[in-house]
């Protein structure tokens, strides 16, 4: 039940020690709690409408009980319920339910990531009455020098967390066998296997096995079958139909080899094998990121088909 001393934070509170009001409250804390928590409610209800016991039980004991439970939610519910839009290395989370219970303390992930900011909620629609109260006090001259973290840094933290989640999601998806792991196939071997009944289609120097997809091809069996054993780069990239991004993604899951003499693809694969410098973007796990439109099978400019030529 004791806090790990290695994880106890350190901060400079000299400004609080120099504030006479804060120092007085600290010295008289127990007296203030008893008077404001129990005595004052009794005086209000007793002198106001003669309900001394009601003031003691409802405005005193029960109010303290519920306020304490709401306060404790900051270190329990706020670390269990909700999202982590800025950082997930620790447990604090953001959720509107916790915000309603704790009068705005529910956006706890933001608070932990940007502790010097006087706000907990930064969006206009998020519930944070404490922030609104402090802002009103500033307009009345009762508060000043309100601290806000730079919006640029807040957005960078949000973007980095989104990227981290994207990387985690990317690792659960099938992007096909990486090019550097594919075998290099001669053109004659490619055609021989295709003639022996294996539905192989070459697009941009990459060989794909479409055997299980022929019956599901949206363009029909005849069209996809016409590319078996051939170079279907032109057909796939606008010669017959300029296929969608989804089609290129689906095709990548069917690749089984790289053609010898497959131009850029084979050169890229050979450079990987020889540990030469290859420029590509990778995620936090070191996996190559395939952007929409940058698939190896996509040709920047549509290739004219043989018939069109």
Coordinates of N, CA and C in Angstrom, one line a residue, residues 154-241:
X154 N 0.9 19.8 -28.1 CA -0.3 19.0 -27.8 C -0.6 18.1 -29.0
X155 N -0.6 18.8 -30.2 CA -1.0 18.1 -31.4 C 0.1 17.1 -31.8
X156 N 1.4 17.4 -31.5 CA 2.4 16.4 -31.8 C 2.2 15.1 -31.0
X157 N 1.9 15.3 -29.7 CA 1.6 14.2 -28.8 C 0.5 13.4 -29.3
X158 N -0.6 14.0 -29.7 CA -1.8 13.3 -30.2 C -1.4 12.5 -31.5
X159 N -0.7 13.2 -32.4 CA -0.3 12.5 -33.7 C 0.6 11.3 -33.4
X160 N 1.5 11.5 -32.5 CA 2.4 10.3 -32.2 C 1.7 9.2 -31.6
X161 N 0.7 9.4 -30.8 CA -0.1 8.3 -30.2 C -0.9 7.7 -31.3
X162 N -1.5 8.5 -32.2 CA -2.3 7.9 -33.3 C -1.4 7.0 -34.2
X163 N -0.2 7.5 -34.4 CA 0.8 6.7 -35.2 C 1.1 5.4 -34.6
X164 N 1.3 5.5 -33.2 CA 1.6 4.2 -32.5 C 0.4 3.2 -32.6
X165 N -0.8 3.7 -32.5 CA -1.9 2.8 -32.7 C -2.0 2.3 -34.1
X166 N -1.7 3.1 -35.1 CA -1.7 2.7 -36.5 C -0.7 1.6 -36.7
X167 N 0.5 1.8 -36.0 CA 1.6 0.7 -36.2 C 1.1 -0.6 -35.5
X168 N 0.4 -0.5 -34.4 CA -0.1 -1.7 -33.8 C -1.1 -2.4 -34.6
X169 N -2.0 -1.6 -35.2 CA -3.0 -2.2 -36.1 C -2.4 -2.8 -37.3
X170 N -1.4 -2.1 -37.9 CA -0.7 -2.5 -39.1 C -0.1 -3.9 -38.9
X171 N 0.4 -4.2 -37.8 CA 1.0 -5.5 -37.5 C 0.1 -6.6 -37.5
X172 N -1.2 -6.4 -37.3 CA -2.2 -7.4 -37.3 C -2.8 -7.8 -38.7
X173 N -2.4 -7.0 -39.7 CA -2.9 -7.2 -41.0 C -1.9 -7.9 -41.9
X174 N -2.5 -8.6 -42.9 CA -1.6 -9.3 -43.9 C -1.3 -8.4 -45.1
X175 N 0.0 -8.1 -45.2 CA 0.5 -7.2 -46.3 C 1.2 -8.0 -47.4
X176 N 1.1 -9.4 -47.3 CA 1.8 -10.2 -48.2 C 3.2 -10.5 -47.8
X177 N 3.8 -11.5 -48.4 CA 5.2 -11.8 -48.1 C 6.1 -10.7 -48.6
X178 N 7.0 -10.2 -47.7 CA 7.9 -9.1 -48.1 C 8.7 -9.4 -49.3
X179 N 9.0 -8.5 -50.2 CA 9.7 -8.7 -51.4 C 11.0 -9.4 -51.2
X180 N 11.7 -9.0 -50.2 CA 13.1 -9.5 -50.0 C 13.0 -11.0 -49.6
X181 N 11.9 -11.5 -49.2 CA 11.7 -12.9 -48.8 C 11.2 -13.8 -50.0
X182 N 10.9 -13.2 -51.1 CA 10.3 -13.9 -52.2 C 11.5 -14.5 -53.1
X183 N 11.3 -15.7 -53.6 CA 12.3 -16.3 -54.5 C 12.3 -15.6 -55.9
X184 N 13.4 -15.6 -56.5 CA 13.5 -15.1 -57.9 C 13.2 -16.2 -58.9
X185 N 12.3 -15.9 -59.8 CA 11.9 -16.9 -60.7 C 12.2 -16.5 -62.2
X186 N 12.7 -17.4 -63.0 CA 13.0 -17.2 -64.4 C 11.7 -17.1 -65.1
X187 N 11.7 -16.3 -66.2 CA 10.5 -16.2 -67.0 C 10.1 -17.5 -67.6
X188 N 11.0 -18.4 -68.0 CA 10.6 -19.7 -68.6 C 10.0 -20.6 -67.5
X189 N 10.5 -20.5 -66.3 CA 9.9 -21.3 -65.2 C 8.6 -20.8 -64.8
X190 N 8.4 -19.5 -64.9 CA 7.1 -18.8 -64.6 C 6.1 -19.3 -65.6
X191 N 6.4 -19.3 -66.9 CA 5.5 -19.7 -67.9 C 5.2 -21.2 -67.9
X192 N 6.2 -22.0 -67.5 CA 6.0 -23.5 -67.4 C 5.0 -23.8 -66.3
X193 N 5.2 -23.2 -65.2 CA 4.3 -23.5 -64.1 C 2.9 -23.0 -64.4
X194 N 2.7 -21.9 -65.1 CA 1.4 -21.4 -65.5 C 0.8 -22.4 -66.5
X195 N 1.6 -23.0 -67.4 CA 1.0 -24.0 -68.4 C 0.6 -25.3 -67.7
X196 N 1.3 -25.6 -66.6 CA 1.0 -26.8 -65.9 C -0.2 -26.7 -64.9
X197 N -0.9 -25.6 -65.0 CA -2.2 -25.5 -64.3 C -2.2 -24.6 -63.1
X198 N -1.0 -24.0 -62.8 CA -1.0 -23.0 -61.7 C -1.3 -21.6 -62.2
X199 N -2.3 -21.0 -61.6 CA -2.8 -19.7 -62.1 C -1.8 -18.6 -61.6
X200 N -0.7 -18.4 -62.4 CA 0.3 -17.3 -62.0 C 0.1 -16.1 -63.0
X201 N 0.1 -14.9 -62.3 CA 0.0 -13.7 -63.1 C 1.2 -12.8 -62.6
X202 N 1.9 -12.2 -63.6 CA 3.0 -11.3 -63.3 C 2.5 -9.8 -63.5
X203 N 2.7 -9.0 -62.4 CA 2.4 -7.6 -62.5 C 3.6 -6.8 -61.9
X204 N 4.2 -6.0 -62.8 CA 5.3 -5.1 -62.3 C 6.5 -6.0 -61.8
X205 N 6.7 -7.1 -62.4 CA 7.9 -7.9 -62.0 C 7.6 -8.8 -60.9
X206 N 6.4 -8.8 -60.3 CA 6.1 -9.7 -59.1 C 5.1 -10.7 -59.6
X207 N 5.4 -12.0 -59.2 CA 4.5 -13.1 -59.6 C 3.5 -13.4 -58.5
X208 N 2.2 -13.5 -59.0 CA 1.1 -13.7 -58.0 C 0.4 -15.0 -58.4
X209 N 0.0 -15.7 -57.4 CA -0.8 -16.9 -57.5 C -2.3 -16.6 -57.3
X210 N -3.1 -16.5 -58.3 CA -4.5 -16.1 -58.2 C -5.4 -17.2 -58.3
X211 N -4.9 -18.5 -58.1 CA -5.7 -19.7 -58.2 C -7.0 -19.6 -57.4
X212 N -7.0 -19.2 -56.2 CA -8.1 -19.2 -55.3 C -9.0 -18.0 -55.5
X213 N -8.5 -17.0 -56.3 CA -9.3 -15.8 -56.5 C -10.1 -15.7 -57.8
X214 N -9.7 -16.6 -58.8 CA -10.3 -16.5 -60.1 C -11.8 -16.5 -60.0
X215 N -12.4 -17.4 -59.2 CA -13.9 -17.5 -59.2 C -14.5 -16.2 -58.5
X216 N -13.7 -15.5 -57.8 CA -14.3 -14.3 -57.1 C -13.9 -13.0 -57.8
X217 N -13.2 -13.1 -58.9 CA -12.8 -11.8 -59.6 C -14.0 -11.0 -60.1
X218 N -14.1 -9.8 -59.7 CA -15.3 -9.0 -60.1 C -15.5 -8.8 -61.6
X219 N -14.4 -8.9 -62.4 CA -14.4 -8.8 -63.8 C -14.7 -10.1 -64.5
X220 N -14.9 -11.1 -63.8 CA -15.2 -12.4 -64.4 C -13.9 -13.3 -64.6
X221 N -14.2 -14.6 -64.8 CA -13.0 -15.5 -64.9 C -12.3 -15.3 -66.2
X222 N -12.9 -15.0 -67.3 CA -12.3 -14.9 -68.5 C -11.2 -13.8 -68.6
X223 N -11.5 -12.7 -68.0 CA -10.6 -11.6 -68.0 C -9.3 -11.8 -67.2
X224 N -9.5 -12.4 -66.0 CA -8.3 -12.6 -65.2 C -7.5 -13.8 -65.7
X225 N -8.2 -14.8 -66.3 CA -7.5 -15.9 -66.9 C -6.7 -15.6 -68.1
X226 N -7.1 -14.5 -68.8 CA -6.3 -14.0 -70.0 C -4.9 -13.5 -69.6
X227 N -4.7 -13.2 -68.3 CA -3.4 -12.7 -67.9 C -2.5 -13.8 -67.4
X228 N -3.0 -15.0 -67.2 CA -2.2 -16.1 -66.6 C -1.0 -16.5 -67.5
X229 N 0.2 -16.5 -67.0 CA 1.4 -16.9 -67.7 C 1.9 -15.7 -68.5
X230 N 1.4 -14.5 -68.3 CA 1.8 -13.3 -69.1 C 2.2 -12.2 -68.2
X231 N 2.7 -11.1 -68.8 CA 3.0 -9.9 -68.1 C 1.7 -9.1 -68.1
X232 N 1.0 -9.0 -67.0 CA -0.3 -8.3 -66.9 C -0.2 -6.9 -66.3
X233 N 1.0 -6.4 -66.4 CA 1.2 -5.0 -65.8 C 0.3 -4.0 -66.5
X234 N 0.3 -4.0 -67.8 CA -0.5 -3.0 -68.5 C -1.9 -3.2 -68.3
X235 N -2.4 -4.5 -68.3 CA -3.8 -4.8 -68.1 C -4.2 -4.3 -66.7
X236 N -3.4 -4.5 -65.7 CA -3.8 -4.2 -64.3 C -3.8 -2.7 -64.0
X237 N -3.0 -2.0 -64.8 CA -2.8 -0.6 -64.5 C -3.4 0.4 -65.5
X238 N -4.5 0.0 -66.1 CA -5.2 0.9 -67.0 C -5.3 0.4 -68.4
X239 N -4.6 -0.6 -68.8 CA -4.7 -1.0 -70.2 C -6.1 -1.6 -70.5
X240 N -6.6 -2.3 -69.5 CA -8.0 -2.8 -69.6 C -8.8 -2.1 -68.5
X241 N -8.3 -2.1 -67.3 CA -9.0 -1.5 -66.2 C -7.9 -1.0 -65.1

